[in-house]
C-alpha positions as a Markdown table, in Angstrom:
| # | Residue | x | y | z |
|---|---|---|---|---|
| 1 | Met | 72.1 | -14.6 | 48.9 |
| 2 | Thr | 71.2 | -17.2 | 51.5 |
| 3 | Cys | 69.5 | -20.5 | 50.8 |
| 4 | Asp | 66.5 | -19.4 | 52.8 |
| 5 | Ser | 66.0 | -16.2 | 50.6 |
| 6 | Ser | 66.5 | -18.2 | 47.4 |
| 7 | Tyr | 63.9 | -20.7 | 48.5 |
| 8 | Glu | 61.5 | -17.9 | 49.4 |
| 9 | Asp | 62.0 | -16.4 | 46.0 |
| 10 | Val | 61.3 | -19.7 | 44.2 |
| 11 | Val | 58.1 | -20.2 | 46.3 |
| 12 | Ala | 56.9 | -16.6 | 45.5 |
| 13 | Glu | 57.6 | -17.1 | 41.8 |
| 14 | Asn | 55.7 | -20.4 | 41.8 |
| 15 | Glu | 52.8 | -18.8 | 43.5 |
| 16 | Arg | 52.8 | -16.0 | 40.9 |
| 17 | Leu | 52.9 | -18.6 | 38.1 |
| 18 | Arg | 50.0 | -20.6 | 39.7 |
| 19 | Gln | 48.1 | -17.3 | 40.1 |
| 20 | Arg | 48.7 | -16.5 | 36.4 |
| 21 | Ile | 47.6 | -20.0 | 35.4 |
| 22 | Arg | 44.4 | -19.6 | 37.4 |
| 23 | Glu | 43.7 | -16.2 | 35.7 |
| 24 | Leu | 44.3 | -17.7 | 32.3 |
| 25 | Glu | 42.0 | -20.6 | 33.2 |
| 26 | Gln | 39.3 | -18.2 | 34.4 |
| 27 | Ala | 39.8 | -16.1 | 31.2 |
| 28 | Asp | 39.3 | -19.2 | 29.1 |
| 29 | Glu | 36.2 | -20.1 | 31.1 |
| 30 | Glu | 34.9 | -16.6 | 30.6 |
| 31 | Arg | 35.6 | -16.7 | 26.9 |
| 32 | Glu | 33.8 | -20.0 | 26.6 |
| 33 | Arg | 30.9 | -18.7 | 28.6 |
| 34 | Leu | 30.8 | -15.7 | 26.3 |
| 35 | Arg | 31.0 | -17.9 | 23.3 |
| 36 | Ala | 28.1 | -20.0 | 24.6 |
| 37 | Ala | 26.1 | -16.9 | 25.3 |
| 38 | Leu | 26.8 | -15.6 | 21.8 |
| 39 | Arg | 25.8 | -18.9 | 20.3 |
| 40 | Arg | 22.5 | -18.9 | 22.3 |
| 41 | Ala | 21.8 | -15.2 | 21.3 |
| 42 | Glu | 22.5 | -16.1 | 17.6 |
| 43 | Glu | 20.2 | -19.1 | 17.9 |
| 44 | His | 17.5 | -16.9 | 19.5 |
| 45 | Val | 17.9 | -14.3 | 16.7 |
| 46 | Arg | 17.8 | -17.1 | 14.0 |
| 47 | Leu | 14.6 | -18.6 | 15.6 |
| 48 | Phe | 13.0 | -15.2 | 15.9 |
| 49 | Val | 13.7 | -14.3 | 12.3 |
| 50 | Thr | 12.7 | -17.7 | 11.0 |
| 51 | Tyr | 9.3 | -17.8 | 12.7 |
| 52 | Thr | 8.4 | -14.1 | 12.8 |
| 53 | Pro | 5.1 | -13.5 | 11.0 |
| 54 | Ala | 6.7 | -10.8 | 8.9 |
| 55 | Ala | 8.4 | -11.4 | 5.6 |
| 56 | Phe | 12.1 | -10.6 | 6.5 |
| 57 | Ala | 15.4 | -11.2 | 4.8 |
| 58 | Met | 18.9 | -10.2 | 5.8 |
| 59 | Phe | 21.7 | -9.7 | 3.2 |
| 60 | Asp | 25.5 | -9.1 | 3.4 |
| 61 | Arg | 27.2 | -6.4 | 1.3 |
| 62 | Asp | 27.2 | -8.7 | -1.7 |
| 63 | Met | 23.4 | -9.1 | -1.4 |
| 64 | Arg | 23.8 | -12.7 | -0.3 |
| 65 | Tyr | 21.1 | -14.1 | 2.0 |
| 66 | Ile | 22.2 | -14.5 | 5.6 |
| 67 | Leu | 18.9 | -15.0 | 7.3 |
| 68 | Val | 15.4 | -15.4 | 6.0 |
| 69 | Ser | 11.9 | -15.9 | 7.6 |
| 70 | His | 9.5 | -18.6 | 6.7 |
| 71 | Arg | 7.0 | -15.9 | 5.7 |
| 72 | His | 9.4 | -14.5 | 3.1 |
| 73 | Leu | 10.0 | -18.0 | 1.7 |
| 74 | Ala | 6.3 | -18.7 | 1.6 |
| 75 | Asp | 5.3 | -15.4 | 0.0 |
| 76 | Phe | 7.7 | -15.9 | -2.9 |
| 77 | Gly | 7.5 | -19.7 | -3.2 |
| 78 | Leu | 11.0 | -20.4 | -2.1 |
| 79 | Arg | 12.9 | -22.9 | 0.1 |
| 80 | Glu | 15.6 | -22.0 | 2.6 |
| 81 | Glu | 18.2 | -24.2 | 0.9 |
| 82 | Glu | 17.5 | -22.3 | -2.3 |
| 83 | Val | 18.4 | -18.9 | -0.9 |
| 84 | Ile | 20.9 | -19.0 | 2.0 |
| 85 | Gly | 24.4 | -18.1 | 0.6 |
| 86 | Arg | 23.0 | -17.1 | -2.8 |
| 87 | Thr | 22.6 | -13.5 | -4.0 |
| 88 | His | 19.2 | -11.9 | -4.2 |
| 89 | Tyr | 19.7 | -11.5 | -7.9 |
| 90 | Glu | 20.4 | -15.2 | -8.4 |
| 91 | Val | 17.1 | -16.0 | -6.7 |
| 92 | Phe | 15.2 | -13.3 | -8.6 |
| 93 | Pro | 16.9 | -13.0 | -12.0 |
| 94 | Asp | 14.1 | -10.7 | -13.2 |
| 95 | Met | 14.8 | -8.1 | -10.5 |
| 96 | Pro | 14.2 | -4.6 | -12.0 |
| 97 | Glu | 17.2 | -2.4 | -12.3 |
| 98 | His | 15.7 | 0.4 | -10.2 |
| 99 | Trp | 15.4 | -2.0 | -7.3 |
| 100 | Lys | 19.1 | -2.8 | -7.6 |
| 101 | Ala | 19.8 | 0.9 | -7.4 |
| 102 | Ile | 17.7 | 1.1 | -4.2 |
| 103 | His | 19.8 | -1.7 | -2.7 |
| 104 | Gln | 23.0 | 0.1 | -3.5 |
| 105 | Arg | 21.7 | 3.3 | -1.9 |
| 106 | Cys | 20.7 | 1.4 | 1.2 |
| 107 | Leu | 24.1 | -0.3 | 1.3 |
| 108 | Ala | 25.5 | 3.2 | 1.3 |
| 109 | Gly | 23.4 | 4.2 | 4.4 |
| 110 | Ala | 20.0 | 5.1 | 3.1 |
| 111 | Ser | 16.6 | 3.8 | 4.3 |
| 112 | Glu | 13.8 | 3.5 | 1.8 |
| 113 | Gly | 10.4 | 2.0 | 1.4 |
| 114 | Asn | 7.2 | 1.9 | -0.7 |
| 115 | Asp | 3.7 | 1.0 | 0.5 |
| 116 | Glu | 2.5 | -0.2 | -2.9 |
| 117 | Glu | 4.7 | -1.1 | -5.9 |
| 118 | Pro | 4.2 | -3.5 | -8.8 |
| 119 | Phe | 6.7 | -6.3 | -9.4 |
| 120 | Pro | 6.5 | -7.7 | -13.0 |
| 121 | Arg | 7.6 | -11.3 | -13.1 |
| 122 | Ser | 9.4 | -13.1 | -16.0 |
| 123 | Asp | 6.3 | -15.2 | -16.7 |
| 124 | Gly | 4.3 | -12.1 | -17.4 |
| 125 | His | 2.1 | -11.8 | -14.3 |
| 126 | Val | 2.5 | -8.8 | -11.9 |
| 127 | Glu | 2.9 | -9.1 | -8.1 |
| 128 | Trp | 2.2 | -6.1 | -5.8 |
| 129 | Gly | 4.3 | -5.5 | -2.8 |
| 130 | Ser | 4.9 | -3.3 | 0.2 |
| 131 | Trp | 8.5 | -3.0 | 1.4 |
| 132 | Lys | 11.1 | -1.3 | 3.6 |
| 133 | Ile | 14.9 | -1.6 | 3.5 |
| 134 | Phe | 17.3 | -0.6 | 6.2 |
| 135 | Pro | 21.1 | -1.0 | 6.5 |
| 136 | Trp | 22.5 | -3.1 | 9.4 |
| 137 | His | 25.8 | -2.4 | 11.1 |
| 138 | Thr | 28.6 | -4.5 | 12.5 |
| 139 | Thr | 30.1 | -4.2 | 16.0 |
| 140 | Thr | 32.6 | -1.7 | 14.6 |
| 141 | Gly | 29.9 | 0.5 | 13.2 |
| 142 | Glu | 30.4 | -0.4 | 9.5 |
| 143 | Ile | 27.5 | -1.3 | 7.3 |
| 144 | Gly | 27.4 | -5.0 | 7.0 |
| 145 | Gly | 24.5 | -5.3 | 4.6 |
| 146 | Ile | 20.8 | -4.6 | 4.4 |
| 147 | Met | 17.5 | -5.9 | 5.9 |
| 148 | Leu | 14.4 | -6.2 | 3.8 |
| 149 | Phe | 10.9 | -6.2 | 5.3 |
| 150 | Ser | 8.2 | -7.0 | 2.7 |
| 151 | Glu | 4.6 | -8.0 | 2.2 |
| 152 | Val | 2.9 | -9.4 | -0.9 |
| 153 | Ile | -0.3 | -7.4 | -1.3 |
| 154 | Thr | -1.4 | -8.7 | -4.7 |
| 155 | Arg | -4.5 | -10.3 | -3.3 |
| 156 | Arg | -5.4 | -7.0 | -1.4 |
| 157 | Lys | -4.9 | -5.0 | -4.6 |
| 158 | Gln | -7.2 | -7.4 | -6.5 |
| 159 | Leu | -9.8 | -7.1 | -3.8 |
| 160 | Glu | -9.5 | -3.3 | -3.9 |
| 161 | Asp | -9.9 | -3.2 | -7.7 |
| 162 | Gln | -12.9 | -5.5 | -7.4 |
| 163 | Leu | -14.5 | -3.3 | -4.8 |
| 164 | Arg | -13.9 | -0.2 | -7.0 |
| 165 | Met | -15.6 | -1.9 | -9.9 |
| 166 | Gln | -18.5 | -3.0 | -7.7 |
| 167 | Ala | -18.8 | 0.6 | -6.3 |
| 168 | Arg | -18.8 | 1.9 | -9.9 |
| 169 | Thr | -21.5 | -0.6 | -10.9 |
| 170 | Leu | -23.6 | 0.3 | -7.8 |
| 171 | Leu | -23.2 | 4.0 | -8.7 |
| 172 | Glu | -24.4 | 3.4 | -12.3 |
| 173 | Leu | -27.3 | 1.4 | -10.9 |
| 174 | Ser | -28.2 | 4.0 | -8.4 |
| 175 | Ala | -27.9 | 6.9 | -10.9 |
| 176 | Pro | -28.6 | 5.4 | -14.4 |
| 177 | Ile | -28.5 | 7.8 | -17.3 |
| 178 | Val | -31.4 | 7.0 | -19.6 |
| 179 | Pro | -31.5 | 8.4 | -23.2 |
| 180 | Ile | -35.3 | 8.8 | -23.8 |
| 181 | Ser | -34.9 | 10.3 | -27.3 |
| 182 | Gln | -32.2 | 11.8 | -29.4 |
| 183 | Gly | -30.9 | 14.8 | -27.6 |
| 184 | Val | -32.6 | 14.1 | -24.3 |
| 185 | Leu | -31.1 | 12.4 | -21.3 |
| 186 | Val | -32.8 | 11.6 | -17.9 |
| 187 | Leu | -30.8 | 11.1 | -14.7 |
| 188 | Pro | -33.0 | 9.8 | -11.9 |
| 189 | Leu | -31.1 | 10.3 | -8.6 |
| 190 | Val | -31.8 | 7.9 | -5.7 |
| 191 | Gly | -30.4 | 8.2 | -2.2 |
| 192 | Val | -28.1 | 10.6 | -0.5 |
| 193 | Leu | -26.2 | 13.0 | -2.7 |
| 194 | Asp | -22.8 | 14.0 | -1.2 |
| 195 | Ser | -19.8 | 15.7 | -2.8 |
| 196 | Ala | -18.1 | 12.5 | -3.7 |
| 197 | Arg | -21.1 | 10.9 | -5.3 |
| 198 | Ala | -21.9 | 14.2 | -7.1 |
| 199 | Gln | -18.4 | 14.2 | -8.6 |
| 200 | Gln | -19.0 | 10.7 | -9.9 |
| 201 | Val | -22.4 | 11.5 | -11.2 |
| 202 | Met | -21.1 | 14.6 | -12.9 |
| 203 | Glu | -18.3 | 12.7 | -14.7 |
| 204 | Ser | -20.8 | 10.1 | -15.9 |
| 205 | Leu | -23.4 | 12.6 | -17.0 |
| 206 | Leu | -20.9 | 14.8 | -18.8 |
| 207 | Gly | -19.6 | 11.8 | -20.7 |
| 208 | Lys | -23.1 | 10.9 | -21.8 |
| 209 | Val | -23.9 | 14.5 | -22.8 |
| 210 | Val | -20.9 | 14.5 | -25.1 |
| 211 | Glu | -21.5 | 10.9 | -26.4 |
| 212 | Arg | -25.2 | 11.5 | -27.2 |
| 213 | Gln | -24.8 | 15.2 | -28.1 |
| 214 | Ala | -27.6 | 15.9 | -25.8 |
| 215 | Arg | -29.4 | 19.2 | -25.8 |
| 216 | Val | -31.4 | 18.6 | -22.6 |
| 217 | Ala | -30.4 | 16.8 | -19.5 |
| 218 | Ile | -33.2 | 16.1 | -17.0 |
| 219 | Ile | -32.0 | 15.5 | -13.4 |
| 220 | Asp | -34.8 | 14.0 | -11.3 |
| 221 | Val | -34.4 | 14.3 | -7.5 |
| 222 | Thr | -37.6 | 12.5 | -6.5 |
| 223 | Gly | -35.6 | 9.7 | -4.9 |
| 224 | Val | -33.3 | 12.1 | -2.9 |
| 225 | Pro | -34.7 | 12.0 | 0.6 |
| 226 | His | -33.1 | 15.2 | 1.9 |
| 227 | Ile | -31.7 | 18.3 | 0.4 |
| 228 | Asp | -29.2 | 20.3 | 2.5 |
| 229 | Thr | -26.6 | 22.9 | 1.7 |
| 230 | Ala | -24.0 | 20.3 | 0.7 |
| 231 | Ser | -26.3 | 18.2 | -1.5 |
| 232 | Ala | -27.8 | 21.4 | -3.1 |
| 233 | Asn | -24.4 | 22.8 | -3.9 |
| 234 | Ala | -23.3 | 19.4 | -5.3 |
| 235 | Leu | -26.4 | 19.4 | -7.5 |
| 236 | Leu | -25.7 | 22.9 | -8.7 |
| 237 | Gln | -22.1 | 21.9 | -9.6 |
| 238 | Val | -23.5 | 19.1 | -11.8 |
| 239 | Ala | -26.0 | 21.4 | -13.4 |
| 240 | Arg | -23.4 | 24.1 | -14.1 |
| 241 | Ala | -21.0 | 21.6 | -15.6 |
| 242 | Val | -23.7 | 20.3 | -18.0 |
| 243 | Arg | -24.6 | 23.8 | -19.0 |
| 244 | Leu | -21.0 | 24.5 | -19.9 |
| 245 | Leu | -21.3 | 21.8 | -22.6 |
| 246 | Gly | -24.3 | 23.7 | -24.0 |
| 247 | Ala | -27.1 | 21.5 | -22.7 |
| 248 | Gln | -30.2 | 22.7 | -21.0 |
| 249 | Val | -30.6 | 21.4 | -17.4 |
| 250 | Val | -34.1 | 20.5 | -16.2 |
| 251 | Leu | -34.5 | 19.8 | -12.5 |
| 252 | Thr | -37.6 | 17.7 | -11.6 |
| 253 | Gly | -39.1 | 16.0 | -8.6 |
| 254 | Ile | -38.8 | 19.0 | -6.3 |
| 255 | Arg | -41.3 | 18.3 | -3.5 |
| 256 | Pro | -42.8 | 21.2 | -1.4 |
| 257 | Glu | -40.4 | 20.5 | 1.5 |
| 258 | Val | -37.4 | 20.4 | -0.8 |
| 259 | Ser | -38.6 | 23.7 | -2.4 |
| 260 | Gln | -38.8 | 25.3 | 1.0 |
| 261 | Ala | -35.4 | 24.0 | 1.9 |
| 262 | Ile | -33.9 | 25.5 | -1.3 |
| 263 | Val | -35.5 | 28.8 | -0.6 |
| 264 | Gly | -34.4 | 28.7 | 3.0 |
| 265 | Leu | -30.8 | 28.0 | 2.0 |
| 266 | Asp | -30.9 | 30.9 | -0.5 |
| 267 | Ile | -29.7 | 28.7 | -3.3 |
| 268 | Asp | -29.6 | 30.3 | -6.7 |
| 269 | Leu | -31.2 | 28.2 | -9.4 |
| 270 | Thr | -30.8 | 30.8 | -12.2 |
| 271 | Gly | -30.5 | 29.2 | -15.6 |
| 272 | Ile | -31.9 | 25.9 | -14.4 |
| 273 | Val | -35.4 | 24.9 | -15.5 |
| 274 | Thr | -37.5 | 23.3 | -12.7 |
| 275 | Arg | -40.5 | 21.2 | -13.0 |
| 276 | Arg | -42.7 | 19.4 | -10.4 |
| 277 | Asp | -42.3 | 15.9 | -11.7 |
| 278 | Leu | -40.4 | 13.9 | -14.3 |
| 279 | Gln | -43.4 | 13.8 | -16.7 |
| 280 | Ser | -43.5 | 17.6 | -16.8 |
| 281 | Gly | -39.7 | 17.7 | -17.4 |
| 282 | Ile | -40.0 | 15.3 | -20.3 |
| 283 | Ala | -42.8 | 17.3 | -21.8 |
| 284 | Phe | -40.7 | 20.5 | -21.5 |
| 285 | Ala | -37.7 | 18.7 | -23.2 |
| 286 | Thr | -39.9 | 17.4 | -26.0 |
| 287 | Ala | -41.3 | 20.8 | -26.7 |
| 288 | Thr | -37.9 | 22.6 | -26.7 |
| 289 | Ser | -35.6 | 20.0 | -28.3 |
| 290 | Pro | -35.7 | 20.1 | -32.1 |
| 291 | Ala | -34.6 | 16.5 | -32.4 |
| 292 | Ala | -36.6 | 15.2 | -29.4 |
| 293 | Ser | -39.2 | 13.5 | -31.6 |
| 294 | Ser | -36.6 | 11.5 | -33.5 |
| 295 | Pro | -35.8 | 7.9 | -32.4 |
| 296 | Ser | -32.8 | 7.4 | -30.2 |
| 297 | Pro | -29.8 | 5.9 | -32.0 |
| 298 | Pro | -28.8 | 2.4 | -31.0 |
């Protein structure tokens, strides 16, 4: 081998080494670029999770908090330093056992949720919540833990209960059941009578018939502005239910136009006594009820 060829070999080898060094440097730069991009992405995810308006928490397979939103912390009266790195069960020692079972099922791959569920707390009060749980996966496809989306709906439940109570009160005010004597009840209906209201009226009237041991129930429709097929059928359902308890039904306040409507609709009023007005209905009840003249019990 000549000196010239040896020199050329050394030069070529040096060039290959320099090229390799440049490739390694470029690879290091690319790795650092990827690390920086990953850090930025992780920071973006952390900021998104932290400030999302939803109550969100992310757990590892040991149910330790990894990420948590401000909304989640606010809903449950927590601070971030109190939860990150701790288990869900340390943060909530009164966690019901069936929820722990749900967590394990979701860690095994299930997705579950509930739109309305009570959460009894250790101090005795009950919170209501809506929640959904999903597993999250690592880059290798394995389940890394679970994600919890939740909403405290206690206030909404309280408002719904309050509205139901108000609706029940309004119903009682719009259809008061008045015991005018022992064995005789009067139900003056006011307003539109649809199937839903008829069901509520029927439940109230049946309860009063049993409670008062009524023999006659007078249903006055003077305040019902319009009688159609639906309202007439609803009225008949109430009357038939009362008759099944052994009480006589008297229908009063049937105006001429209502009478014509009932005839036109071919509605069968067999077994139901009808009178023109409430006074006539009371007179009929007084004449037919053996105990009608006795004073009403307190």
